[in-house]
């Protein structure tokens, strides 16, 4: 049950991540063939629920991409269920304090390292003959989102929580919390300085920094800056709509 994203990070390689807002196994199947390293089902702002998340995982499985989930909130019930469904990583929004980060780790780990309940109804098939529980604590990625000024104020304490594998930056919410408009590919000097700090602090702890991006050009720039996980195109909806608009514009001149 080796986690390909974790292996890439250990080898110093960046990960290119897709993002699923559409609750459909067929679109997930087609999308996952594009060459992503990982694909994340968005249960926070996508139109996904638990059953559609499972269906998306089923659609993604033949491609071999690493399945992850952004859960709607830091709550043990849904975190346990997406892990049981086969998620290899949990991205959790609005982690603002050390206590919230510790709770997230607890929800993602089996005892004695956490409080996750046993019952990997789909995830168990990824391990050998009942071996899932032996490896899950080491292979599942725990990724809190850093997207507020409060989280930045508590950054060192959050990053020092045992069991955190990386962080994921939500640029829209980060800007919103600082009185800015909510956009993705930010160029404000103070935001870029924050990104530099996040990369430096995660790097010295041996964990990864991830970022949500709109354009491929900006995502490449962020990889060059030092981010180890970049989501491209916002989500599947954004890529589809933008491609459709470009095609119609070309036809109509």
Coordinates of N, CA and C in Angstrom, one line a residue:
X1 N 0.8 -1.2 0.0 CA 0.0 0.0 0.0 C 0.9 1.3 0.0
X2 N 2.0 1.2 -0.7 CA 2.9 2.4 -0.7 C 2.2 3.6 -1.3
X3 N 2.4 4.7 -0.7 CA 1.8 6.0 -1.1 C 2.7 6.7 -2.1
X4 N 2.3 6.8 -3.4 CA 3.2 7.3 -4.4 C 3.5 8.8 -4.1
X5 N 2.6 9.6 -3.6 CA 2.9 11.0 -3.3 C 3.9 11.1 -2.2
X6 N 3.8 10.3 -1.2 CA 4.8 10.3 -0.1 C 6.2 9.9 -0.6
X7 N 6.2 8.9 -1.5 CA 7.5 8.4 -2.1 C 8.1 9.5 -2.9
X8 N 7.3 10.2 -3.7 CA 7.8 11.4 -4.5 C 8.4 12.4 -3.6
X9 N 7.7 12.8 -2.5 CA 8.3 13.8 -1.6 C 9.6 13.3 -1.0
X10 N 9.6 12.1 -0.6 CA 10.9 11.6 0.0 C 12.0 11.6 -1.0
X11 N 11.7 11.5 -2.3 CA 12.7 11.6 -3.4 C 13.0 13.0 -3.8
X12 N 12.3 14.0 -3.2 CA 12.5 15.4 -3.5 C 11.8 15.8 -4.7
X13 N 10.8 15.1 -5.2 CA 10.1 15.4 -6.4 C 8.8 16.1 -6.1
X14 N 8.4 17.1 -7.0 CA 7.1 17.7 -6.8 C 6.0 16.8 -7.3
X15 N 4.8 17.1 -6.8 CA 3.6 16.3 -7.2 C 2.6 17.3 -7.9
X16 N 2.1 16.8 -9.0 CA 1.1 17.6 -9.7 C -0.3 16.9 -9.5
X17 N -1.2 17.7 -8.9 CA -2.4 17.2 -8.3 C -3.6 17.7 -9.1
X18 N -4.6 16.8 -9.4 CA -5.9 17.2 -9.9 C -6.9 17.4 -8.8
X19 N -8.0 18.0 -9.2 CA -9.0 18.4 -8.2 C -10.4 18.1 -8.8
X20 N -11.2 17.3 -8.1 CA -12.5 16.9 -8.6 C -13.7 17.6 -7.8
X21 N -14.4 18.4 -8.5 CA -15.6 19.0 -8.0 C -16.9 18.3 -8.5
X22 N -16.7 17.6 -9.7 CA -17.9 16.9 -10.3 C -18.1 15.6 -9.7
X23 N -19.3 15.3 -9.2 CA -19.6 14.0 -8.5 C -20.0 12.9 -9.5
X24 N -19.0 12.5 -10.3 CA -19.3 11.5 -11.3 C -18.1 10.5 -11.5
X25 N -18.4 9.2 -11.5 CA -17.3 8.3 -11.7 C -16.7 8.3 -13.1
X26 N -17.6 8.5 -14.1 CA -17.1 8.5 -15.5 C -16.1 9.7 -15.7
X27 N -16.5 10.9 -15.3 CA -15.6 12.0 -15.5 C -14.4 11.9 -14.7
X28 N -14.5 11.3 -13.5 CA -13.3 11.0 -12.7 C -12.3 10.0 -13.4
X29 N -12.9 9.0 -14.0 CA -12.1 8.0 -14.7 C -11.4 8.7 -15.9
X30 N -12.1 9.5 -16.7 CA -11.4 10.2 -17.8 C -10.4 11.2 -17.4
X31 N -10.7 12.0 -16.4 CA -9.9 13.0 -15.8 C -8.6 12.4 -15.3
X32 N -8.7 11.3 -14.6 CA -7.5 10.7 -13.9 C -6.5 10.1 -14.9
X33 N -6.9 10.0 -16.2 CA -6.0 9.5 -17.2 C -5.1 10.5 -17.8
X34 N -5.2 11.8 -17.3 CA -4.5 12.9 -17.9 C -3.0 12.9 -17.6
X35 N -2.6 12.2 -16.6 CA -1.2 12.2 -16.2 C -0.9 12.8 -14.8
X36 N -2.0 13.0 -14.0 CA -1.8 13.5 -12.7 C -1.0 12.5 -11.8
X37 N -0.3 13.0 -10.8 CA 0.3 12.2 -9.8 C -0.7 11.8 -8.8
X38 N -1.6 12.7 -8.4 CA -2.7 12.5 -7.5 C -3.9 13.2 -7.9
X39 N -5.1 12.8 -7.5 CA -6.3 13.5 -7.7 C -7.1 13.6 -6.4
X40 N -7.5 14.8 -6.1 CA -8.2 15.0 -4.8 C -9.7 15.3 -5.1
X41 N -10.5 14.5 -4.4 CA -12.0 14.7 -4.4 C -12.3 15.9 -3.4
X42 N -13.0 16.9 -3.9 CA -13.3 18.1 -3.1 C -14.7 18.0 -2.4
X43 N -14.7 17.6 -1.2 CA -15.9 17.5 -0.4 C -16.3 18.7 0.3
X44 N -15.4 19.7 0.2 CA -15.7 21.0 0.9 C -16.5 21.9 0.0
X45 N -15.9 22.3 -1.1 CA -16.5 23.2 -2.0 C -17.0 22.6 -3.4
X46 N -16.6 21.4 -3.6 CA -17.1 20.7 -4.8 C -18.5 20.2 -4.5
X47 N -19.3 19.7 -5.5 CA -20.6 19.2 -5.3 C -20.5 17.7 -5.0
X48 N -19.6 17.3 -4.1 CA -19.4 15.9 -3.8 C -20.0 15.5 -2.4
X49 N -20.5 14.3 -2.3 CA -20.9 13.8 -1.0 C -20.1 12.5 -0.8
X50 N -20.4 11.7 0.2 CA -19.6 10.5 0.5 C -19.8 9.5 -0.6
X51 N -21.0 9.2 -1.1 CA -21.2 8.2 -2.1 C -20.5 8.6 -3.5
X52 N -20.6 9.9 -3.8 CA -19.9 10.3 -5.0 C -18.4 10.3 -4.9
X53 N -17.9 10.5 -3.7 CA -16.5 10.3 -3.4 C -16.0 8.9 -3.7
X54 N -16.8 7.9 -3.2 CA -16.5 6.5 -3.4 C -16.6 6.2 -4.9
X55 N -17.6 6.7 -5.6 CA -17.7 6.5 -7.0 C -16.5 7.1 -7.8
X56 N -16.0 8.3 -7.4 CA -14.9 8.9 -8.0 C -13.6 8.0 -7.8
X57 N -13.5 7.5 -6.6 CA -12.3 6.6 -6.3 C -12.4 5.4 -7.2
X58 N -13.6 4.8 -7.4 CA -13.7 3.7 -8.2 C -13.3 4.0 -9.7
X59 N -13.8 5.2 -10.1 CA -13.4 5.6 -11.5 C -11.9 5.9 -11.6
X60 N -11.3 6.4 -10.6 CA -9.9 6.8 -10.6 C -8.9 5.5 -10.5
X61 N -9.4 4.5 -9.9 CA -8.5 3.4 -9.6 C -7.7 2.8 -10.7
X62 N -8.3 2.6 -11.9 CA -7.5 2.0 -13.0 C -6.3 2.8 -13.4
X63 N -6.4 4.1 -13.2 CA -5.3 5.0 -13.7 C -4.0 4.9 -12.8
X64 N -4.2 4.4 -11.6 CA -3.1 4.4 -10.7 C -2.7 5.7 -10.0
X65 N -3.5 6.7 -10.2 CA -3.2 8.0 -9.5 C -3.5 7.8 -8.0
X66 N -2.8 8.6 -7.2 CA -3.1 8.5 -5.7 C -4.3 9.3 -5.4
X67 N -5.3 8.6 -4.8 CA -6.6 9.3 -4.4 C -6.5 10.0 -3.1
X68 N -6.9 11.2 -3.1 CA -6.9 12.0 -1.8 C -8.3 12.7 -1.7
X69 N -8.6 13.3 -0.6 CA -9.8 14.0 -0.3 C -9.6 15.3 0.4
X70 N -10.3 16.4 0.0 CA -10.4 17.5 0.9 C -11.8 17.3 1.6
X71 N -11.7 17.1 2.9 CA -12.9 16.9 3.7 C -13.6 18.2 3.9
X72 N -14.9 18.2 4.3 CA -15.5 19.5 4.5 C -15.1 20.2 5.8
X73 N -14.7 19.4 6.8 CA -14.3 20.1 8.0 C -13.4 19.1 8.9
X74 N -12.9 19.6 9.9 CA -12.0 18.8 10.8 C -12.9 18.0 11.8
X75 N -13.5 16.9 11.3 CA -14.5 16.2 12.1 C -14.2 14.7 11.9
X76 N -14.2 13.9 13.0 CA -13.8 12.5 12.9 C -14.6 11.6 12.1
X77 N -15.9 11.8 12.0 CA -16.8 10.9 11.3 C -16.5 10.9 9.8
X78 N -16.5 12.0 9.2 CA -16.2 12.1 7.7 C -14.8 11.7 7.4
X79 N -13.8 12.1 8.2 CA -12.4 11.7 8.0 C -12.3 10.2 8.0
X80 N -12.8 9.6 9.0 CA -12.8 8.1 9.1 C -13.4 7.5 7.9
X81 N -14.5 8.0 7.4 CA -15.2 7.4 6.3 C -14.4 7.5 5.0
X82 N -13.8 8.7 4.7 CA -13.1 8.8 3.5 C -11.8 8.0 3.5
X83 N -11.2 7.8 4.7 CA -10.1 6.9 4.8 C -10.5 5.4 4.5
X84 N -11.6 5.1 5.1 CA -12.2 3.7 4.9 C -12.5 3.5 3.4
X85 N -12.9 4.5 2.7 CA -13.2 4.4 1.3 C -12.0 4.3 0.4
X86 N -10.8 4.6 1.0 CA -9.6 4.4 0.2 C -8.7 5.6 0.0
X87 N -9.0 6.7 0.7 CA -8.2 7.9 0.5 C -6.8 7.7 1.0
X88 N -5.8 8.1 0.3 CA -4.4 8.0 0.7 C -3.9 9.3 1.4
X89 N -4.7 10.3 1.3 CA -4.4 11.6 2.0 C -5.6 12.4 2.3
X90 N -5.6 13.1 3.4 CA -6.7 13.9 3.9 C -6.2 15.4 3.9
X91 N -6.8 16.2 3.1 CA -6.5 17.6 3.2 C -7.7 18.2 3.9
X92 N -7.4 19.0 5.0 CA -8.4 19.5 5.9 C -8.4 21.0 6.0
X93 N -9.5 21.6 5.7 CA -9.6 23.1 5.7 C -9.5 23.7 7.1
X94 N -9.1 25.0 7.1 CA -9.2 25.9 8.3 C -8.6 25.3 9.5
X95 N -7.4 24.8 9.4 CA -6.7 24.4 10.6 C -5.9 25.6 11.1
X96 N -6.3 26.1 12.3 CA -5.8 27.4 12.7 C -4.9 27.3 14.0
X97 N -4.9 26.2 14.7 CA -4.2 26.1 16.0 C -3.6 24.7 16.1
X98 N -2.6 24.6 17.0 CA -2.0 23.4 17.3 C -3.0 22.3 17.8
X99 N -4.0 22.7 18.6 CA -5.0 21.8 19.0 C -5.8 21.2 17.9
X100 N -6.1 22.0 16.9 CA -6.9 21.5 15.8 C -6.0 20.6 14.9
X101 N -4.7 20.9 14.8 CA -3.8 20.0 14.0 C -3.7 18.7 14.8
X102 N -3.5 18.7 16.1 CA -3.4 17.5 16.8 C -4.7 16.6 16.7
X103 N -5.9 17.3 16.7 CA -7.1 16.5 16.5 C -7.2 15.9 15.1
X104 N -6.7 16.6 14.1 CA -6.7 16.1 12.8 C -5.9 14.8 12.7
X105 N -4.7 14.8 13.3 CA -3.8 13.6 13.3 C -4.5 12.5 14.0
X106 N -5.1 12.8 15.1 CA -5.8 11.8 15.9 C -6.9 11.1 15.0
X107 N -7.7 11.9 14.3 CA -8.8 11.3 13.5 C -8.3 10.4 12.3
X108 N -7.0 10.7 11.9 CA -6.5 10.0 10.7 C -5.7 8.7 11.1
X109 N -5.3 8.6 12.3 CA -4.4 7.5 12.7 C -5.2 6.4 13.6
X110 N -4.8 5.2 13.4 CA -5.3 4.1 14.2 C -4.5 4.2 15.6
X111 N -5.1 3.6 16.7 CA -4.4 3.5 17.9 C -3.1 2.7 17.7
X112 N -2.1 3.0 18.5 CA -2.0 3.9 19.6 C -1.7 5.4 19.2
X113 N -1.5 5.6 17.9 CA -1.1 7.0 17.5 C -2.3 7.9 17.3
X114 N -3.5 7.3 17.3 CA -4.7 8.1 17.1 C -6.0 7.4 17.6
X115 N -7.1 7.9 17.1 CA -8.4 7.4 17.6 C -9.3 6.9 16.4
X116 N -8.7 6.7 15.3 CA -9.5 6.2 14.1 C -10.1 4.8 14.4
X117 N -11.3 4.7 14.1 CA -12.0 3.4 14.3 C -11.7 2.4 13.1
X118 N -11.6 1.1 13.4 CA -11.3 0.1 12.4 C -12.5 -0.3 11.6
X119 N -12.3 -0.3 10.3 CA -13.4 -0.7 9.4 C -13.1 -0.2 7.9
X120 N -11.9 -0.5 7.4 CA -11.5 0.0 6.1 C -12.3 -0.8 4.9
X121 N -13.5 -0.4 4.7 CA -14.4 -1.2 3.8 C -13.9 -1.3 2.4
X122 N -13.3 -0.2 1.9 CA -12.6 -0.3 0.6 C -11.1 -0.2 0.7
X123 N -10.6 0.5 1.6 CA -9.2 0.7 1.7 C -8.5 -0.6 2.0
X124 N -9.2 -1.5 2.7 CA -8.6 -2.8 3.0 C -8.1 -3.6 1.9
X125 N -8.7 -3.4 0.7 CA -8.4 -4.2 -0.5 C -7.0 -3.7 -1.0
X126 N -6.5 -2.6 -0.6 CA -5.3 -2.1 -1.1 C -4.1 -2.7 -0.4
X127 N -4.3 -3.3 0.8 CA -3.3 -4.0 1.5 C -3.3 -5.5 1.2
X128 N -2.3 -6.2 1.7 CA -2.3 -7.6 1.5 C -2.9 -8.4 2.6
X129 N -3.9 -9.1 2.4 CA -4.5 -10.0 3.4 C -4.6 -9.5 4.8
X130 N -5.3 -8.4 4.9 CA -5.5 -7.8 6.2 C -4.3 -6.9 6.7
X131 N -3.4 -6.6 5.8 CA -2.2 -5.8 6.2 C -2.4 -4.3 6.2
X132 N -3.6 -3.8 5.8 CA -3.8 -2.4 5.7 C -3.6 -1.7 7.0
X133 N -4.1 -2.3 8.1 CA -3.9 -1.6 9.4 C -2.5 -1.5 9.9
X134 N -1.6 -2.4 9.3 CA -0.2 -2.4 9.7 C 0.5 -1.2 9.1
X135 N 0.0 -0.8 7.9 CA 0.8 0.3 7.2 C 0.1 1.6 7.1
X136 N -1.2 1.7 7.4 CA -2.0 2.9 7.2 C -1.5 4.1 7.9
X137 N -1.1 3.9 9.2 CA -0.6 5.0 10.0 C 0.7 5.7 9.3
X138 N 1.5 4.9 8.6 CA 2.7 5.4 8.0 C 2.4 5.9 6.6
X139 N 1.4 5.4 5.9 CA 1.2 5.7 4.5 C 0.2 6.8 4.3
X140 N -0.8 7.0 5.2 CA -1.8 8.0 5.0 C -1.2 9.4 5.2
X141 N -1.5 10.3 4.3 CA -1.0 11.7 4.4 C -1.9 12.6 5.1
X142 N -1.4 13.3 6.1 CA -2.2 14.2 6.9 C -1.8 15.6 6.6
X143 N -2.7 16.4 6.0 CA -2.4 17.7 5.4 C -3.3 18.8 5.8
X144 N -3.0 19.5 6.8 CA -3.9 20.6 7.2 C -3.7 21.8 6.3
X145 N -4.8 22.5 6.0 CA -4.8 23.7 5.2 C -4.4 24.9 6.0
X146 N -3.5 25.7 5.5 CA -3.1 27.0 6.1 C -3.7 28.1 5.3
X147 N -4.7 28.7 5.8 CA -5.4 29.7 4.9 C -6.0 30.9 5.7
X148 N -5.4 31.2 6.9 CA -5.9 32.3 7.6 C -4.7 33.0 8.3
X149 N -4.8 34.2 8.7 CA -3.8 34.9 9.5 C -3.6 34.2 10.8
X150 N -4.6 33.7 11.4 CA -4.5 32.9 12.7 C -3.6 31.7 12.5
X151 N -3.8 31.0 11.4 CA -2.9 29.8 11.2 C -1.5 30.2 11.0
X152 N -1.2 31.4 10.3 CA 0.1 31.9 10.2 C 0.7 32.2 11.5
X153 N -0.1 32.8 12.4 CA 0.4 33.2 13.7 C 0.8 32.0 14.5
X154 N 0.1 30.8 14.3 CA 0.4 29.6 15.0 C 1.2 28.6 14.2
X155 N 1.8 29.1 13.1 CA 2.4 28.1 12.2 C 3.4 27.2 12.8
X156 N 4.4 27.7 13.6 CA 5.4 26.8 14.1 C 4.8 25.7 15.0
X157 N 3.8 26.0 15.8 CA 3.1 25.0 16.6 C 2.4 24.0 15.8
X158 N 1.7 24.4 14.7 CA 1.0 23.5 13.8 C 2.0 22.5 13.1
X159 N 3.1 23.1 12.6 CA 4.0 22.3 11.9 C 4.8 21.3 12.8
X160 N 4.9 21.6 14.0 CA 5.6 20.7 15.0 C 4.7 19.6 15.5
X161 N 3.5 19.5 15.1 CA 2.6 18.4 15.6 C 3.1 17.1 14.9
X162 N 3.4 16.1 15.7 CA 3.8 14.8 15.1 C 2.7 14.2 14.3
X163 N 3.1 13.7 13.1 CA 2.1 13.1 12.2 C 1.6 14.0 11.1
X164 N 2.0 15.3 11.1 CA 1.7 16.1 10.0 C 2.7 15.9 8.8
X165 N 2.2 15.6 7.6 CA 3.1 15.3 6.5 C 3.3 16.4 5.6
X166 N 2.4 17.4 5.6 CA 2.5 18.6 4.8 C 1.5 19.6 5.1
X167 N 1.5 20.7 4.4 CA 0.4 21.7 4.5 C -0.1 22.0 3.1
X168 N -1.3 22.6 3.1 CA -1.9 23.0 1.8 C -2.4 24.4 1.9
X169 N -2.0 25.3 1.0 CA -2.4 26.7 1.1 C -3.6 26.9 0.2
X170 N -4.6 27.6 0.9 CA -5.8 28.1 0.1 C -5.6 29.5 -0.1
X171 N -5.1 30.0 -1.3 CA -4.8 31.4 -1.5 C -6.0 32.3 -1.4
X172 N -7.2 31.8 -1.8 CA -8.4 32.7 -1.7 C -8.8 33.0 -0.3
X173 N -8.8 32.0 0.5 CA -9.2 32.3 1.9 C -8.1 33.0 2.7
X174 N -6.8 32.7 2.3 CA -5.7 33.4 2.9 C -5.8 34.9 2.6
X175 N -6.1 35.3 1.4 CA -6.2 36.7 1.0 C -7.4 37.3 1.7
X176 N -8.5 36.5 1.7 CA -9.8 37.0 2.3 C -9.6 37.4 3.8
X177 N -8.8 36.5 4.5 CA -8.6 36.7 5.9 C -7.7 38.0 6.2
X178 N -7.0 38.4 5.1 CA -6.1 39.6 5.2 C -6.7 40.8 4.6
X179 N -8.0 40.8 4.3 CA -8.7 41.9 3.7 C -8.5 42.1 2.2
X180 N -8.1 41.0 1.5 CA -7.9 41.1 0.1 C -9.0 40.4 -0.6
X181 N -9.1 40.5 -2.0 CA -10.1 39.8 -2.7 C -9.7 38.3 -2.8
X182 N -10.6 37.4 -2.9 CA -10.3 36.0 -2.9 C -10.0 35.5 -4.3
X183 N -8.7 35.4 -4.6 CA -8.2 34.9 -5.9 C -7.1 33.8 -5.7
X184 N -6.8 33.1 -6.7 CA -5.8 32.0 -6.6 C -4.4 32.5 -6.9
X185 N -4.0 32.8 -8.1 CA -2.6 33.0 -8.5 C -2.2 34.4 -8.0
X186 N -1.8 34.5 -6.8 CA -1.5 35.8 -6.1 C -0.1 36.3 -6.4
X187 N 0.0 37.6 -6.6 CA 1.3 38.2 -6.9 C 1.7 39.3 -5.9
X188 N 0.8 39.5 -4.9 CA 1.1 40.5 -3.9 C 2.5 40.2 -3.2
X189 N 3.4 41.1 -3.0 CA 4.7 40.9 -2.4 C 4.5 40.3 -1.0
X190 N 3.6 40.7 -0.2 CA 3.4 40.2 1.1 C 3.0 38.7 1.1
X191 N 2.1 38.3 0.1 CA 1.7 36.9 0.0 C 2.9 36.1 -0.4
X192 N 3.6 36.5 -1.4 CA 4.8 35.8 -1.9 C 5.8 35.6 -0.7
X193 N 5.9 36.6 0.1 CA 6.8 36.5 1.3 C 6.3 35.4 2.3
X194 N 5.0 35.3 2.4 CA 4.4 34.3 3.2 C 4.7 32.9 2.6
X195 N 4.5 32.8 1.3 CA 4.8 31.5 0.7 C 6.3 31.1 0.9
X196 N 7.2 32.1 0.8 CA 8.6 31.8 1.1 C 8.8 31.3 2.5
X197 N 8.1 31.9 3.5 CA 8.2 31.4 4.8 C 7.7 30.0 5.0
X198 N 6.5 29.7 4.4 CA 5.9 28.4 4.5 C 6.9 27.3 3.9
X199 N 7.5 27.6 2.8 CA 8.4 26.7 2.2 C 9.6 26.4 3.1
X200 N 10.1 27.5 3.6 CA 11.3 27.4 4.5 C 11.0 26.6 5.7
X201 N 9.9 26.9 6.4 CA 9.5 26.2 7.6 C 9.2 24.7 7.4
X202 N 8.5 24.4 6.3 CA 8.2 23.0 6.1 C 9.5 22.3 5.7
X203 N 10.3 22.9 4.8 CA 11.5 22.2 4.4 C 12.4 21.8 5.5
X204 N 12.6 22.7 6.5 CA 13.5 22.4 7.5 C 13.0 21.3 8.5
X205 N 11.7 21.0 8.4 CA 11.1 19.9 9.2 C 10.9 18.7 8.4
X206 N 11.2 18.7 7.1 CA 11.1 17.5 6.3 C 9.7 17.2 5.8
X207 N 8.8 18.2 5.8 CA 7.5 18.0 5.3 C 7.2 18.9 4.1
X208 N 6.1 18.7 3.4 CA 5.9 19.3 2.1 C 4.9 20.5 2.2
X209 N 5.1 21.5 1.3 CA 4.1 22.6 1.2 C 3.4 22.4 -0.1
X210 N 2.0 22.5 -0.1 CA 1.2 22.4 -1.3 C 0.4 23.7 -1.5
X211 N 0.0 23.9 -2.7 CA -0.7 25.2 -3.1 C -1.7 24.9 -4.2
X212 N -2.9 25.6 -4.0 CA -3.9 25.6 -5.0 C -3.7 26.7 -6.0
X213 N -3.7 26.3 -7.3 CA -3.3 27.2 -8.4 C -4.4 27.2 -9.5
X214 N -4.4 28.3 -10.3 CA -5.3 28.4 -11.4 C -4.5 28.0 -12.7
X215 N -3.5 28.7 -13.1 CA -2.9 28.5 -14.4 C -1.7 27.6 -14.2
X216 N -1.4 26.8 -15.3 CA -0.2 25.9 -15.3 C 1.1 26.7 -15.2
X217 N 1.1 27.9 -15.8 CA 2.3 28.7 -15.7 C 2.6 29.1 -14.3
X218 N 1.6 29.5 -13.5 CA 1.8 29.9 -12.1 C 2.2 28.7 -11.3
X219 N 1.6 27.6 -11.6 CA 1.9 26.3 -10.8 C 3.3 26.0 -11.0
X220 N 3.8 26.1 -12.2 CA 5.2 25.8 -12.5 C 6.1 26.8 -11.7
X221 N 5.8 28.0 -11.7 CA 6.5 29.0 -10.9 C 6.6 28.6 -9.5
X222 N 5.5 28.1 -8.9 CA 5.4 27.8 -7.5 C 6.3 26.5 -7.2
X223 N 6.3 25.6 -8.2 CA 7.2 24.4 -8.0 C 8.7 24.9 -8.0
X224 N 9.0 25.9 -8.9 CA 10.4 26.4 -8.9 C 10.7 27.2 -7.6
X225 N 9.6 27.7 -7.0 CA 9.8 28.4 -5.7 C 10.1 27.4 -4.6
X226 N 9.5 26.2 -4.7 CA 9.8 25.2 -3.7 C 8.6 24.4 -3.2
X227 N 7.4 24.7 -3.7 CA 6.2 23.9 -3.3 C 6.3 22.5 -3.9
X228 N 5.9 21.5 -3.1 CA 6.1 20.1 -3.4 C 4.8 19.5 -3.9
X229 N 3.7 20.2 -3.8 CA 2.4 19.8 -4.4 C 1.7 21.0 -5.0
X230 N 1.3 20.9 -6.3 CA 0.6 22.0 -6.9 C -0.7 21.4 -7.6
X231 N -1.8 22.0 -7.3 CA -3.0 21.7 -8.0 C -3.2 22.7 -9.1
X232 N -3.5 22.1 -10.3 CA -3.5 23.0 -11.5 C -5.0 23.1 -12.0
X233 N -5.3 24.3 -12.4 CA -6.6 24.6 -13.1 C -7.7 24.8 -12.1
X234 N -7.4 24.9 -10.9 CA -8.5 25.1 -9.9 C -9.2 23.8 -9.6
X235 N -10.0 23.3 -10.6 CA -10.6 22.0 -10.5 C -11.1 21.5 -11.9
X236 N -11.7 20.4 -11.9 CA -12.2 19.8 -13.2 C -13.2 20.7 -13.9
X237 N -14.0 21.4 -13.1 CA -15.0 22.3 -13.7 C -14.3 23.5 -14.4
X238 N -13.4 24.1 -13.7 CA -12.7 25.2 -14.3 C -11.9 24.9 -15.6
X239 N -11.3 23.7 -15.6 CA -10.6 23.3 -16.8 C -11.5 23.0 -18.0
X240 N -12.7 22.4 -17.7 CA -13.7 22.1 -18.7 C -14.3 23.4 -19.3
X241 N -14.7 24.3 -18.4 CA -15.3 25.6 -18.8 C -14.3 26.4 -19.6
X242 N -13.1 26.5 -19.1 CA -12.1 27.3 -19.8 C -11.8 26.8 -21.2
X243 N -11.7 25.4 -21.3 CA -11.4 24.8 -22.6 C -12.6 25.1 -23.6
X244 N -13.8 25.0 -23.0 CA -15.0 25.2 -23.9 C -15.0 26.6 -24.4
X245 N -14.8 27.6 -23.5 CA -14.8 29.0 -23.8 C -13.7 29.3 -24.9
X246 N -12.5 28.7 -24.7 CA -11.5 28.9 -25.7 C -11.8 28.3 -27.1
X247 N -12.5 27.2 -27.1 CA -12.9 26.6 -28.4 C -14.0 27.4 -29.1
X248 N -14.9 27.9 -28.3 CA -16.0 28.7 -28.9 C -15.4 30.0 -29.4
X249 N -14.5 30.6 -28.6 CA -13.9 31.9 -29.0 C -13.2 31.7 -30.3
X250 N -12.5 30.6 -30.5 CA -11.7 30.4 -31.7 C -12.6 30.2 -32.9
X251 N -13.7 29.5 -32.7 CA -14.6 29.2 -33.8 C -15.3 30.5 -34.3
X252 N -15.7 31.3 -33.3 CA -16.4 32.6 -33.6 C -15.5 33.7 -34.0
X253 N -14.2 33.5 -33.8 CA -13.2 34.5 -34.2 C -13.2 35.7 -33.3

